[in-house]
């Protein structure tokens, strides 16, 4: 746990320097992931035992290029470093760098150092040095950068113990700055120093130039008397950067040697293929194809297993526990509810396994680079590709996969539009309705109409996602620079440990975040479907016996008829009837109404609910349900309920409506607000209603 007695260690560094790997090396699985209050930036804290029985809270800060903030992530870093009263204010900062990109990485180091926090320079990826012909003069670098250096390889695990020893002795590290701030503009800075003699000059400078919260009162005061025009400030900032690079260049001239005859470079050759105008896309789509095939294939077995286990657990509970409300709640509400959460785990785990492997290997940056130009036209980022495509399996892991989109607006748009892509839960609904209303004919002898319809529905979902992104991009007024730095890291073999930890973390986040809400909604739906007011519900058995006096039913037929009678008169049945006036212009009756309400838990429930209503029993009995559905007649018009018009209307409704409590729960978790899931629900379902209405009215 975070404790005052522990020393606070902040991990800071550019993206892709191996910060997460160092974090994982130091903390193992002792990690807590949360959010910074009010924003969606992930906050990762871990715990580490150091020598001499000292313990440390390790705070993994978001990757940042410099202290000139251009994203909320970077703001988080600056705010923490400016605020001495923060419970997590670091006693010591570890600036993690990549030995191959030392020059660029040191910019941030010099800035952190100038905040006069004891700073250790962690030079990571030491295992690459030999291969790249790099040698370092560590004592020289330590002397001139006025710091202690840990040369480590988080991949191979060496240097970690030395790093821990350095952390323990953080008090001995010099806090002397690298750059004398007043050298940027002597007049300006000397005045600043006179006005605030007790404050660190570089901190004041950050407060003036950055949009961050820092001792609010003072900040306004500082700003009002020391603001310069925007262009003047920019000029000074540039001057600062130039001075820092001069300093870094001078130090590295002696401290870093690269023997380029040693360096062998496969990288550019590989890049030429992987980011090629044509081959790049072909390879990417092939990889995607393989990934999705495997997600579906590999998830099937554990998913079926989870499904079957919970079904038998539920039966077991019903049989073994004393009959009563509590047993019903457990066997029909809680157990299926938990099963409904766990069933997603295989897909989530496999998806994140593949995503981490692609990220770890360095390939993902190439994909982002390839797709960015196209996606940006629609207000999305190159990084939106993965969530949008993962949405075809399930929107839940897909929305969770938006986390690495730095720009908040692009990330939010991606979250909001992802549920339009056709997820696997829509498939059973599509399958049964298409089979009912689309003729099984072939056009031109080979194009199967039913298959074509299914494909059109997929395209429709994808098109709608892109289209709404375009609209949202126009209407959402969210500040956020769309700067595009493609970091092209080296290709690497993925670290198994990083992949594993990432998968565990994402799965946990889903279970604890969205899981609770899914469970709650399943219980509510269970209640609504298992209880009802009045005679018709309570005396369902009697009524069925009465109605079938002439030709009594077989035992299971009887049970199905009772279940159907109960469902019709349960609360959810009453709700289905109550919404009938609203849905009959779409061509639906109250039975479909019940199915629509209950498929709010998950879309695939649609088929099962209809099976109960038509008293088929056992949702896997698809042929029978289909026959019953095909025979349904509207008592008013005398027409078939499932005809071409109402079928198309239903397909469109399911394509667009936000009918997934779990997705709403994940959106809430990822955006930290109910506003966005509420918007999703209203907009998507409203749109679905209008489209379905138009379709039915035109086609009928
Ligand atoms: P972050 O973005 O800074 O958190 O970086 P990650 O920890 O995700 O690492 C980025 C990439 O560098 C991954 O592919 C890691 O496997 C790789 N990596 C991390 N540490 C080392 C190391 O010490 N040596 C080598 N060769 N690769 C490393």
XYZ file of C-alpha atoms and ligand atoms in Angstrom:
728
model
C 0.000 0.000 0.000
C 0.995 3.613 -0.452
C 2.510 4.550 2.843
C 4.138 7.703 4.105
C 7.095 5.762 5.415
C 7.897 4.390 1.983
C 10.056 6.498 -0.235
C 8.313 7.833 -3.318
C 10.013 7.012 -6.570
C 8.702 8.518 -9.807
C 9.459 6.803 -13.119
C 9.678 9.356 -15.877
C 10.723 8.991 -19.481
C 9.952 9.347 -23.162
C 7.515 6.826 -24.603
C 9.105 3.527 -25.654
C 12.242 3.727 -23.579
C 11.219 0.659 -21.595
C 9.704 2.505 -18.645
C 6.969 -0.076 -18.227
C 9.535 -2.852 -18.334
C 11.589 -1.161 -15.614
C 8.398 -0.683 -13.608
C 7.544 -4.349 -14.008
C 11.092 -5.353 -13.046
C 10.916 -3.307 -9.868
C 7.413 -4.181 -8.773
C 6.462 -7.520 -10.320
C 2.757 -7.984 -9.789
C 2.575 -5.584 -6.844
C 0.774 -2.989 -8.901
C -2.333 -0.921 -8.506
C -3.875 0.729 -11.501
C -6.288 3.594 -11.107
C -7.065 6.946 -12.640
C -5.956 10.406 -11.685
C -8.961 12.194 -10.218
C -11.242 13.690 -12.840
C -9.255 12.616 -15.875
C -8.715 9.362 -17.645
C -4.973 9.161 -17.489
C -3.965 5.867 -16.006
C -2.235 6.018 -12.669
C 0.035 3.103 -11.946
C 1.595 2.607 -8.571
C 3.661 -0.363 -7.566
C 5.596 -1.386 -4.510
C 9.133 -2.494 -4.219
C 11.313 -3.840 -1.424
C 14.733 -2.267 -1.450
C 17.915 -3.211 0.418
C 18.171 -2.253 4.143
C 14.490 -3.039 4.635
C 13.449 0.109 2.871
C 10.255 0.093 0.871
C 9.329 2.265 -2.051
C 6.159 3.386 -3.777
C 6.985 3.340 -7.459
C 4.838 5.691 -9.501
C 4.868 5.026 -13.224
C 4.152 8.378 -14.851
C 2.786 8.628 -18.395
C 5.416 8.780 -21.130
C 6.398 12.340 -21.951
C 8.860 13.928 -24.362
C 9.523 17.067 -22.365
C 8.077 19.253 -19.682
C 6.423 21.388 -22.334
C 3.065 19.776 -21.957
C 0.977 19.026 -24.995
C -1.357 16.373 -23.605
C -3.185 15.618 -20.384
C -0.715 12.833 -19.814
C 2.133 15.282 -19.796
C 0.233 17.697 -17.599
C -0.029 14.957 -15.016
C 3.744 14.688 -14.895
C 4.296 18.418 -14.528
C 1.617 18.902 -11.917
C 3.043 16.180 -9.752
C 6.567 17.558 -10.016
C 5.473 21.076 -9.175
C 3.406 20.160 -6.202
C 5.509 19.407 -3.164
C 2.388 18.750 -1.094
C 1.221 15.916 -3.265
C 1.215 12.673 -1.320
C 3.125 11.113 -4.214
C 5.654 13.922 -4.698
C 8.832 12.012 -5.474
C 11.730 11.778 -3.080
C 13.685 10.620 -6.044
C 13.004 10.658 -9.772
C 14.211 7.954 -12.143
C 14.489 9.270 -15.656
C 14.495 6.227 -17.904
C 16.283 6.539 -21.235
C 17.098 4.298 -24.154
C 20.805 3.982 -24.796
C 20.159 4.208 -28.531
C 18.280 7.499 -28.225
C 20.234 9.031 -25.423
C 20.550 12.463 -26.933
C 16.847 13.002 -27.365
C 15.968 11.325 -24.071
C 18.346 13.516 -22.084
C 16.306 16.639 -22.826
C 13.663 15.525 -20.371
C 16.354 14.467 -17.923
C 17.875 17.945 -17.823
C 14.451 19.475 -17.268
C 13.607 17.158 -14.378
C 17.022 17.713 -12.873
C 16.456 21.449 -12.908
C 13.462 21.020 -10.631
C 16.072 20.097 -8.010
C 14.615 16.714 -7.266
C 17.277 14.027 -6.671
C 17.343 12.408 -10.099
C 18.876 9.115 -11.145
C 19.579 8.605 -14.816
C 18.538 5.112 -15.812
C 20.081 4.127 -19.128
C 18.088 1.156 -20.328
C 18.540 -1.360 -23.138
C 22.193 -1.844 -22.308
C 21.946 -5.227 -24.027
C 21.765 -3.373 -27.356
C 25.085 -1.593 -26.886
C 27.365 -4.259 -28.219
C 25.185 -4.858 -31.226
C 25.078 -1.153 -32.017
C 28.733 -0.455 -31.242
C 27.878 1.958 -28.414
C 30.170 2.600 -25.489
C 29.608 4.956 -22.570
C 31.991 6.673 -20.188
C 29.811 6.391 -17.125
C 32.041 8.245 -14.619
C 32.367 11.144 -17.065
C 28.636 11.267 -17.673
C 27.890 11.086 -13.948
C 30.234 13.944 -13.271
C 28.969 16.240 -15.994
C 25.292 15.434 -15.714
C 25.684 15.742 -11.920
C 23.822 12.566 -11.246
C 24.130 8.859 -10.586
C 23.662 6.521 -13.511
C 22.223 3.022 -13.555
C 23.087 1.190 -16.743
C 20.533 -1.562 -16.999
C 18.731 -3.917 -19.285
C 15.210 -4.448 -18.147
C 14.908 -7.127 -20.769
C 17.813 -9.197 -19.510
C 17.266 -8.099 -15.934
C 20.751 -6.830 -15.293
C 21.611 -3.657 -13.431
C 18.358 -3.809 -11.486
C 20.030 -4.533 -8.131
C 22.466 -1.665 -8.634
C 19.502 0.558 -9.453
C 17.812 -0.453 -6.207
C 20.969 0.406 -4.268
C 21.110 3.811 -5.919
C 17.491 4.490 -4.986
C 18.244 3.685 -1.353
C 21.044 6.222 -1.273
C 19.077 8.929 -3.079
C 19.994 11.526 -0.461
C 23.582 11.566 -1.683
C 22.615 12.602 -5.203
C 23.368 16.169 -6.147
C 20.365 18.356 -6.902
C 22.380 20.919 -8.749
C 20.586 21.952 -11.973
C 22.004 21.305 -15.442
C 21.018 24.603 -16.948
C 21.097 27.957 -15.273
C 17.602 29.259 -16.061
C 18.675 32.883 -16.080
C 21.004 32.187 -18.981
C 17.912 31.942 -21.191
C 17.109 35.626 -20.793
C 19.016 37.301 -17.940
C 16.777 40.373 -17.503
C 13.523 38.538 -17.496
C 14.696 35.811 -15.151
C 16.477 38.115 -12.735
C 13.287 40.116 -12.305
C 11.384 36.924 -11.792
C 13.843 35.829 -9.136
C 13.555 39.158 -7.324
C 9.773 38.990 -7.291
C 9.679 35.442 -5.915
C 12.922 34.921 -4.041
C 11.679 31.773 -2.326
C 10.681 29.887 -5.401
C 12.780 27.835 -7.711
C 13.332 29.765 -10.902
C 12.713 26.876 -13.246
C 9.462 26.043 -11.494
C 8.270 29.605 -11.948
C 9.143 29.389 -15.599
C 7.104 26.209 -15.998
C 4.169 27.808 -14.239
C 4.292 30.706 -16.653
C 4.584 28.608 -19.780
C 2.468 25.594 -18.950
C -1.212 25.316 -18.449
C -0.942 23.475 -15.176
C -2.342 23.892 -11.709
C 0.166 25.051 -9.195
C -0.633 26.843 -5.969
C -3.437 28.609 -7.729
C -3.264 31.987 -6.156
C 0.378 32.400 -6.685
C 0.103 31.235 -10.236
C -2.231 34.051 -11.197
C 0.052 36.475 -9.489
C 3.097 35.146 -11.256
C 1.331 35.094 -14.550
C -0.155 38.542 -14.386
C 3.153 40.251 -13.714
C 5.373 38.116 -15.875
C 3.356 37.222 -18.877
C 4.873 38.009 -22.179
C 3.248 37.765 -25.535
C 2.659 34.257 -26.764
C 5.347 34.556 -29.391
C 7.878 35.876 -26.877
C 7.236 32.937 -24.617
C 7.572 30.540 -27.532
C 10.851 32.159 -28.461
C 12.184 31.768 -24.938
C 11.050 28.177 -24.822
C 12.886 27.480 -28.035
C 15.941 29.133 -26.615
C 15.680 26.917 -23.577
C 15.512 23.807 -25.754
C 18.507 24.899 -27.824
C 20.555 25.589 -24.698
C 19.658 22.206 -23.311
C 20.693 20.428 -26.494
C 23.978 22.342 -26.549
C 24.652 21.141 -23.043
C 23.697 17.558 -23.925
C 25.807 17.569 -27.083
C 28.830 18.784 -25.158
C 28.479 16.080 -22.557
C 27.834 13.283 -25.049
C 30.734 14.299 -27.268
C 33.041 12.780 -24.679
C 30.706 10.423 -22.826
C 29.199 8.492 -25.734
C 31.025 6.745 -28.532
C 29.402 4.940 -31.415
C 31.425 2.667 -33.632
C 29.255 2.678 -36.704
C 31.211 -0.088 -38.405
C 29.749 -2.471 -35.820
C 26.154 -1.379 -36.130
C 24.186 -3.663 -38.393
C 20.846 -2.419 -39.456
C 17.985 -4.681 -40.369
C 15.567 -2.080 -39.266
C 15.409 0.132 -42.322
C 15.085 -2.845 -44.600
C 12.179 -4.188 -42.586
C 10.573 -0.752 -42.375
C 10.687 -0.405 -46.119
C 8.414 -3.431 -46.437
C 6.177 -2.936 -43.425
C 5.331 0.693 -44.162
C 5.167 0.227 -47.915
C 2.267 1.926 -49.746
C 0.779 -1.395 -50.794
C 2.598 -4.197 -49.015
C 2.279 -2.389 -45.703
C -1.506 -2.610 -45.873
C -1.538 -6.131 -47.236
C 0.681 -7.383 -44.431
C -1.320 -5.508 -41.828
C -4.607 -6.992 -43.006
C -3.100 -10.450 -43.151
C -1.897 -10.106 -39.576
C -5.332 -8.860 -38.524
C -6.948 -11.738 -40.290
C -4.802 -14.227 -38.429
C -5.389 -12.473 -35.108
C -9.151 -12.483 -35.424
C -9.264 -16.010 -36.648
C -7.279 -17.054 -33.600
C -9.310 -14.936 -31.197
C -12.485 -16.588 -32.401
C -10.992 -20.043 -32.638
C -9.100 -20.061 -29.355
C -11.753 -18.286 -27.341
C -14.432 -20.692 -28.397
C -13.255 -23.552 -26.216
C -12.830 -21.618 -22.940
C -16.011 -19.649 -23.656
C -18.043 -22.790 -24.209
C -16.471 -24.214 -21.108
C -17.393 -21.166 -19.009
C -20.874 -21.200 -20.484
C -21.406 -24.881 -19.736
C -19.888 -24.686 -16.256
C -22.123 -21.833 -15.226
C -25.167 -23.514 -16.700
C -24.497 -26.648 -14.666
C -23.578 -24.609 -11.605
C -26.900 -22.873 -11.932
C -28.766 -26.178 -12.243
C -26.828 -27.568 -9.329
C -27.699 -24.579 -7.156
C -31.354 -24.852 -8.119
C -31.411 -28.540 -7.213
C -29.303 -28.541 -4.081
C -30.358 -25.372 -2.297
C -33.710 -25.209 -0.549
C -36.339 -23.871 -2.909
C -37.158 -20.214 -2.459
C -36.488 -16.679 -3.592
C -32.872 -16.715 -2.497
C -32.145 -19.867 -4.441
C -33.830 -18.415 -7.498
C -31.780 -15.269 -7.150
C -28.592 -17.301 -6.877
C -29.323 -19.809 -9.602
C -31.040 -17.521 -12.111
C -29.662 -14.088 -11.291
C -26.243 -14.181 -9.684
C -24.658 -17.285 -11.223
C -25.666 -16.436 -14.815
C -24.681 -12.821 -14.085
C -21.163 -13.822 -13.048
C -21.013 -16.232 -15.962
C -21.995 -13.310 -18.201
C -18.916 -11.436 -16.988
C -16.426 -14.278 -17.081
C -17.483 -15.327 -20.568
C -15.756 -12.233 -21.972
C -12.411 -13.017 -20.381
C -11.016 -15.335 -23.075
C -11.621 -12.769 -25.827
C -10.255 -9.933 -23.725
C -7.181 -11.902 -22.763
C -6.388 -13.079 -26.300
C -6.987 -9.680 -27.825
C -4.689 -7.974 -25.369
C -2.115 -10.667 -25.748
C -1.937 -9.929 -29.474
C -2.052 -6.176 -29.005
C 0.802 -6.274 -26.490
C 2.859 -8.496 -28.728
C 2.354 -6.108 -31.640
C 3.187 -3.148 -29.430
C 6.159 -4.764 -27.776
C 7.635 -5.865 -31.062
C 7.567 -2.312 -32.389
C 5.242 -3.225 -35.248
C 2.269 -1.282 -33.899
C 4.006 2.033 -34.471
C 4.319 1.125 -38.148
C 0.593 0.357 -38.334
C -0.251 3.634 -36.654
C 1.975 5.407 -39.117
C 0.287 3.663 -42.048
C -3.272 4.270 -40.937
C -2.932 7.687 -39.429
C -3.432 9.682 -42.606
C -6.644 7.869 -43.459
C -8.099 7.872 -39.967
C -7.316 11.501 -39.299
C -9.773 12.603 -41.981
C -12.502 11.278 -39.724
C -11.251 12.720 -36.474
C -9.697 9.433 -35.463
C -6.111 8.538 -34.927
C -4.002 5.809 -36.503
C -4.280 4.130 -33.139
C -8.078 3.880 -33.505
C -7.637 1.077 -35.998
C -7.128 -1.613 -33.416
C -10.177 -0.736 -31.297
C -12.405 -0.395 -34.348
C -11.371 -3.751 -35.678
C -11.429 -5.448 -32.289
C -15.005 -4.245 -32.009
C -15.999 -7.010 -34.393
C -15.267 -9.454 -31.598
C -16.619 -7.413 -28.725
C -16.818 -3.707 -27.944
C -15.645 -4.245 -24.381
C -11.999 -5.143 -24.942
C -12.056 -2.817 -27.944
C -12.951 0.200 -25.850
C -10.339 -0.772 -23.327
C -7.820 -0.860 -26.142
C -8.256 2.870 -26.793
C -6.061 3.652 -23.816
C -2.950 4.252 -25.812
C -4.491 7.038 -27.902
C -2.839 10.083 -26.346
C -5.140 12.719 -27.708
C -8.242 12.788 -25.526
C -10.598 13.938 -28.249
C -9.505 11.189 -30.624
C -9.723 8.659 -27.868
C -13.202 9.761 -26.830
C -14.470 9.652 -30.406
C -13.035 6.180 -30.808
C -14.748 5.033 -27.618
C -18.059 6.534 -28.696
C -18.147 5.038 -32.184
C -16.636 1.619 -31.549
C -19.965 0.022 -30.493
C -21.260 0.514 -34.034
C -18.934 -2.132 -35.386
C -20.688 -5.470 -35.613
C -19.786 -7.432 -32.509
C -20.122 -11.179 -32.236
C -23.191 -10.855 -29.975
C -25.173 -9.446 -32.897
C -24.397 -12.484 -34.954
C -27.015 -14.887 -33.513
C -29.679 -12.200 -33.882
C -28.679 -11.444 -37.457
C -28.458 -15.132 -38.276
C -31.975 -15.988 -37.214
C -33.651 -12.948 -38.732
C -31.789 -13.202 -42.002
C -32.799 -16.852 -42.207
C -36.399 -15.793 -41.688
C -36.778 -12.883 -44.069
C -34.035 -13.062 -46.680
C -34.584 -15.715 -49.334
C -31.863 -18.311 -49.618
C -31.286 -17.509 -53.298
C -28.233 -16.925 -55.334
C -27.659 -13.967 -57.561
C -25.508 -14.479 -60.637
C -25.342 -18.089 -59.614
C -22.799 -17.643 -56.858
C -23.653 -14.707 -54.578
C -25.699 -15.993 -51.720
C -28.272 -13.341 -50.712
C -28.189 -14.246 -47.057
C -24.412 -14.058 -46.949
C -24.506 -10.752 -48.793
C -26.958 -9.351 -46.272
C -24.683 -10.356 -43.445
C -21.732 -8.724 -45.115
C -23.730 -5.573 -45.760
C -24.609 -5.418 -42.082
C -20.916 -5.578 -41.178
C -20.084 -2.853 -43.662
C -22.981 -0.797 -42.393
C -21.669 -0.974 -38.833
C -18.177 -0.010 -39.874
C -19.425 2.782 -42.125
C -21.608 4.136 -39.367
C -18.676 4.167 -36.961
C -16.559 6.164 -39.395
C -19.425 8.479 -40.285
C -20.292 9.257 -36.667
C -16.642 9.861 -35.933
C -16.666 12.459 -38.689
C -19.744 14.147 -37.195
C -18.453 13.973 -33.628
C -15.183 15.471 -34.742
C -17.117 18.468 -36.047
C -19.345 18.955 -33.029
C -17.211 18.053 -30.018
C -15.428 21.094 -28.740
C -12.484 19.584 -26.977
C -9.133 21.200 -26.891
C -6.174 19.025 -27.507
C -3.324 19.359 -29.855
C -3.271 16.838 -32.614
C 0.432 16.646 -32.800
C 1.703 13.565 -34.410
C 4.985 12.188 -33.321
C 5.488 8.744 -34.677
C 7.934 7.068 -32.510
C 9.515 4.337 -34.593
C 11.061 2.119 -31.991
C 13.400 -0.659 -32.926
C 11.994 -4.060 -33.674
C 12.296 -6.252 -30.632
C 11.265 -9.649 -29.476
C 8.354 -9.082 -27.127
C 9.037 -9.569 -23.430
C 6.866 -12.345 -22.142
C 6.632 -10.741 -18.719
C 5.324 -7.431 -20.102
C 2.746 -9.206 -22.237
C 1.599 -11.318 -19.304
C 1.289 -8.415 -16.901
C -0.612 -6.373 -19.471
C -3.086 -9.191 -20.076
C -3.662 -9.719 -16.359
C -4.086 -6.010 -15.775
C -6.617 -5.507 -18.578
C -8.611 -8.542 -17.481
C -8.679 -7.324 -13.901
C -9.738 -3.859 -14.982
C -12.634 -5.369 -16.873
C -13.793 -7.667 -14.074
C -13.692 -5.031 -11.369
C -14.800 -2.109 -13.507
C -17.472 -3.270 -15.866
C -18.174 -6.573 -14.146
C -19.949 -5.023 -11.181
C -22.389 -3.171 -13.390
C -23.023 -6.172 -15.627
C -23.816 -8.256 -12.563
C -26.165 -5.622 -11.160
C -28.072 -5.320 -14.427
C -28.343 -9.091 -14.810
C -29.898 -9.257 -11.359
C -32.381 -6.497 -12.173
C -33.350 -8.224 -15.412
C -33.680 -11.515 -13.584
C -36.028 -9.885 -11.121
C -38.127 -8.291 -13.842
C -38.447 -11.568 -15.705
C -39.055 -13.787 -12.661
C -41.687 -11.779 -10.900
C -44.967 -10.317 -11.874
C -47.980 -8.822 -10.235
C -51.346 -10.478 -10.094
C -53.115 -13.713 -10.818
C -51.941 -14.309 -14.338
C -48.361 -14.587 -13.147
C -48.898 -16.306 -9.823
C -51.316 -18.878 -11.123
C -49.564 -19.535 -14.385
C -49.687 -23.330 -13.903
C -53.393 -23.360 -13.235
C -54.119 -21.154 -16.190
C -52.095 -23.357 -18.526
C -53.876 -26.490 -17.237
C -57.195 -24.749 -17.721
C -56.348 -23.683 -21.268
C -55.092 -27.078 -22.340
C -57.807 -29.175 -20.710
C -58.944 -30.504 -24.074
C -55.581 -31.933 -25.057
C -53.191 -32.040 -22.085
C -49.511 -31.332 -22.777
C -46.501 -33.552 -22.275
C -44.417 -32.695 -19.244
C -41.791 -30.540 -20.934
C -44.312 -28.928 -23.241
C -46.270 -28.049 -20.157
C -43.242 -26.527 -18.462
C -42.448 -24.459 -21.528
C -46.017 -23.225 -21.698
C -45.892 -22.206 -18.033
C -42.606 -20.381 -18.525
C -44.096 -18.547 -21.470
C -47.251 -17.650 -19.527
C -45.096 -16.372 -16.658
C -42.810 -14.340 -18.862
C -45.771 -12.735 -20.601
C -47.176 -11.592 -17.269
C -43.916 -10.799 -15.507
C -42.788 -7.222 -15.021
C -40.664 -7.417 -18.120
C -43.645 -8.822 -20.035
C -45.738 -5.911 -18.836
C -42.992 -3.551 -19.919
C -42.876 -5.227 -23.316
C -46.605 -4.668 -23.678
C -46.294 -1.110 -22.429
C -43.779 -0.229 -25.119
C -45.811 -1.915 -27.823
C -47.406 1.336 -29.031
C -43.937 2.791 -29.455
C -42.558 -0.173 -31.365
C -45.539 -1.221 -33.431
C -44.788 1.465 -36.055
C -41.516 -0.422 -36.499
C -43.447 -3.604 -37.160
C -42.792 -5.256 -33.770
C -45.219 -6.735 -31.270
C -44.897 -6.951 -27.495
C -43.045 -10.243 -27.678
C -40.295 -8.655 -29.672
C -40.551 -5.790 -27.169
C -39.669 -8.153 -24.327
C -36.778 -9.540 -26.302
C -35.507 -6.033 -27.011
C -35.682 -5.025 -23.366
C -33.980 -8.162 -22.149
C -31.315 -8.026 -24.824
C -30.186 -4.902 -23.088
C -28.158 -7.239 -20.888
C -26.487 -8.575 -24.012
C -27.765 -8.705 -27.536
C -27.553 -12.442 -27.945
C -30.201 -12.813 -25.218
C -32.701 -11.863 -27.953
C -32.876 -15.384 -29.330
C -33.121 -17.037 -25.918
C -35.892 -14.703 -24.809
C -37.926 -15.326 -27.927
C -37.435 -19.030 -27.347
C -38.963 -18.694 -23.884
C -41.815 -16.525 -25.130
C -42.656 -18.937 -27.910
C -42.203 -21.639 -25.275
C -39.659 -23.609 -27.215
C -37.380 -24.321 -24.304
C -33.634 -24.423 -24.759
C -32.353 -21.639 -26.945
C -30.156 -23.977 -28.993
C -33.178 -25.411 -30.639
C -32.891 -22.944 -33.454
C -34.932 -24.699 -36.079
C -37.958 -24.867 -33.842
C -37.694 -21.223 -32.837
C -37.329 -20.297 -36.452
C -40.440 -22.249 -37.374
C -42.404 -20.691 -34.545
C -41.200 -17.233 -35.494
C -42.078 -17.832 -39.129
C -45.601 -18.856 -38.120
C -46.302 -15.850 -35.885
C -49.276 -13.851 -37.098
C -50.174 -10.331 -36.092
C -53.719 -10.676 -34.666
C -54.697 -7.215 -35.909
C -53.457 -7.258 -39.477
C -53.429 -11.008 -39.962
C -49.973 -10.712 -41.500
C -46.833 -12.492 -40.528
C -44.949 -10.740 -37.733
C -41.566 -11.530 -39.244
C -41.954 -10.362 -42.799
C -39.441 -8.651 -45.031
C -40.258 -5.146 -43.747
C -40.210 -5.934 -40.044
C -37.192 -8.192 -40.481
C -35.122 -5.493 -42.156
C -36.333 -3.031 -39.557
C -35.155 -5.361 -36.768
C -31.815 -5.962 -38.435
C -31.237 -2.236 -38.689
C -32.387 -1.721 -35.135
C -29.872 -4.257 -33.857
C -27.178 -2.833 -36.085
C -27.425 0.623 -34.571
C -29.033 0.462 -31.134
C -26.855 0.607 -28.042
C -28.084 -2.597 -26.516
C -25.316 -3.664 -24.311
C -25.144 -2.786 -20.669
C -21.590 -4.037 -20.496
C -20.412 -1.641 -23.161
C -22.048 1.242 -21.344
C -20.311 0.126 -18.175
C -16.935 0.083 -19.892
C -17.521 3.473 -21.481
C -18.352 4.831 -18.047
C -15.168 3.362 -16.668
C -12.955 4.617 -19.476
C -14.392 8.135 -19.641
C -14.876 8.497 -15.920
C -18.319 9.973 -16.411
C -21.893 8.886 -17.015
C -22.330 11.651 -19.552
C -20.711 9.741 -22.409
C -22.424 6.375 -21.999
C -25.731 8.232 -21.610
C -25.024 10.053 -24.855
C -24.138 6.776 -26.560
C -27.362 5.190 -25.358
C -29.604 8.056 -26.399
C -27.951 8.767 -29.711
C -27.420 5.200 -30.883
C -30.811 3.913 -29.789
C -32.596 7.039 -31.038
C -30.904 6.709 -34.383
C -31.699 2.995 -34.517
C -35.341 3.747 -33.821
C -35.629 6.312 -36.574
C -33.863 4.154 -39.136
C -35.901 1.076 -38.222
C -39.097 3.123 -38.380
C -38.259 4.502 -41.812
C -37.277 1.071 -43.076
C -40.512 -0.528 -41.942
C -42.737 2.259 -43.156
C -41.105 2.332 -46.575
C -40.920 -1.420 -47.059
C -44.251 -2.549 -45.641
P 7.526 2.295 -22.329
O 6.722 2.765 -23.497
O 8.600 3.237 -22.003
O 6.718 1.905 -21.142
O 8.310 1.001 -22.844
P 8.048 -0.544 -22.698
O 8.435 -1.019 -21.348
O 6.678 -0.862 -23.161
O 9.138 -1.074 -23.717
C 9.216 -0.661 -25.063
C 9.914 -1.738 -25.875
O 11.258 -1.872 -25.448
C 9.309 -3.114 -25.681
O 9.337 -3.750 -26.918
C 10.229 -3.811 -24.693
O 10.219 -5.204 -24.869
C 11.552 -3.211 -25.086
N 12.516 -3.202 -23.983
C 12.305 -2.787 -22.725
N 13.433 -2.875 -22.004
C 14.385 -3.367 -22.836
C 15.773 -3.684 -22.673
O 16.365 -3.546 -21.622
N 16.422 -4.145 -23.797
C 15.803 -4.301 -24.976
N 16.509 -4.757 -26.015
N 14.508 -4.026 -25.163
C 13.809 -3.558 -24.102
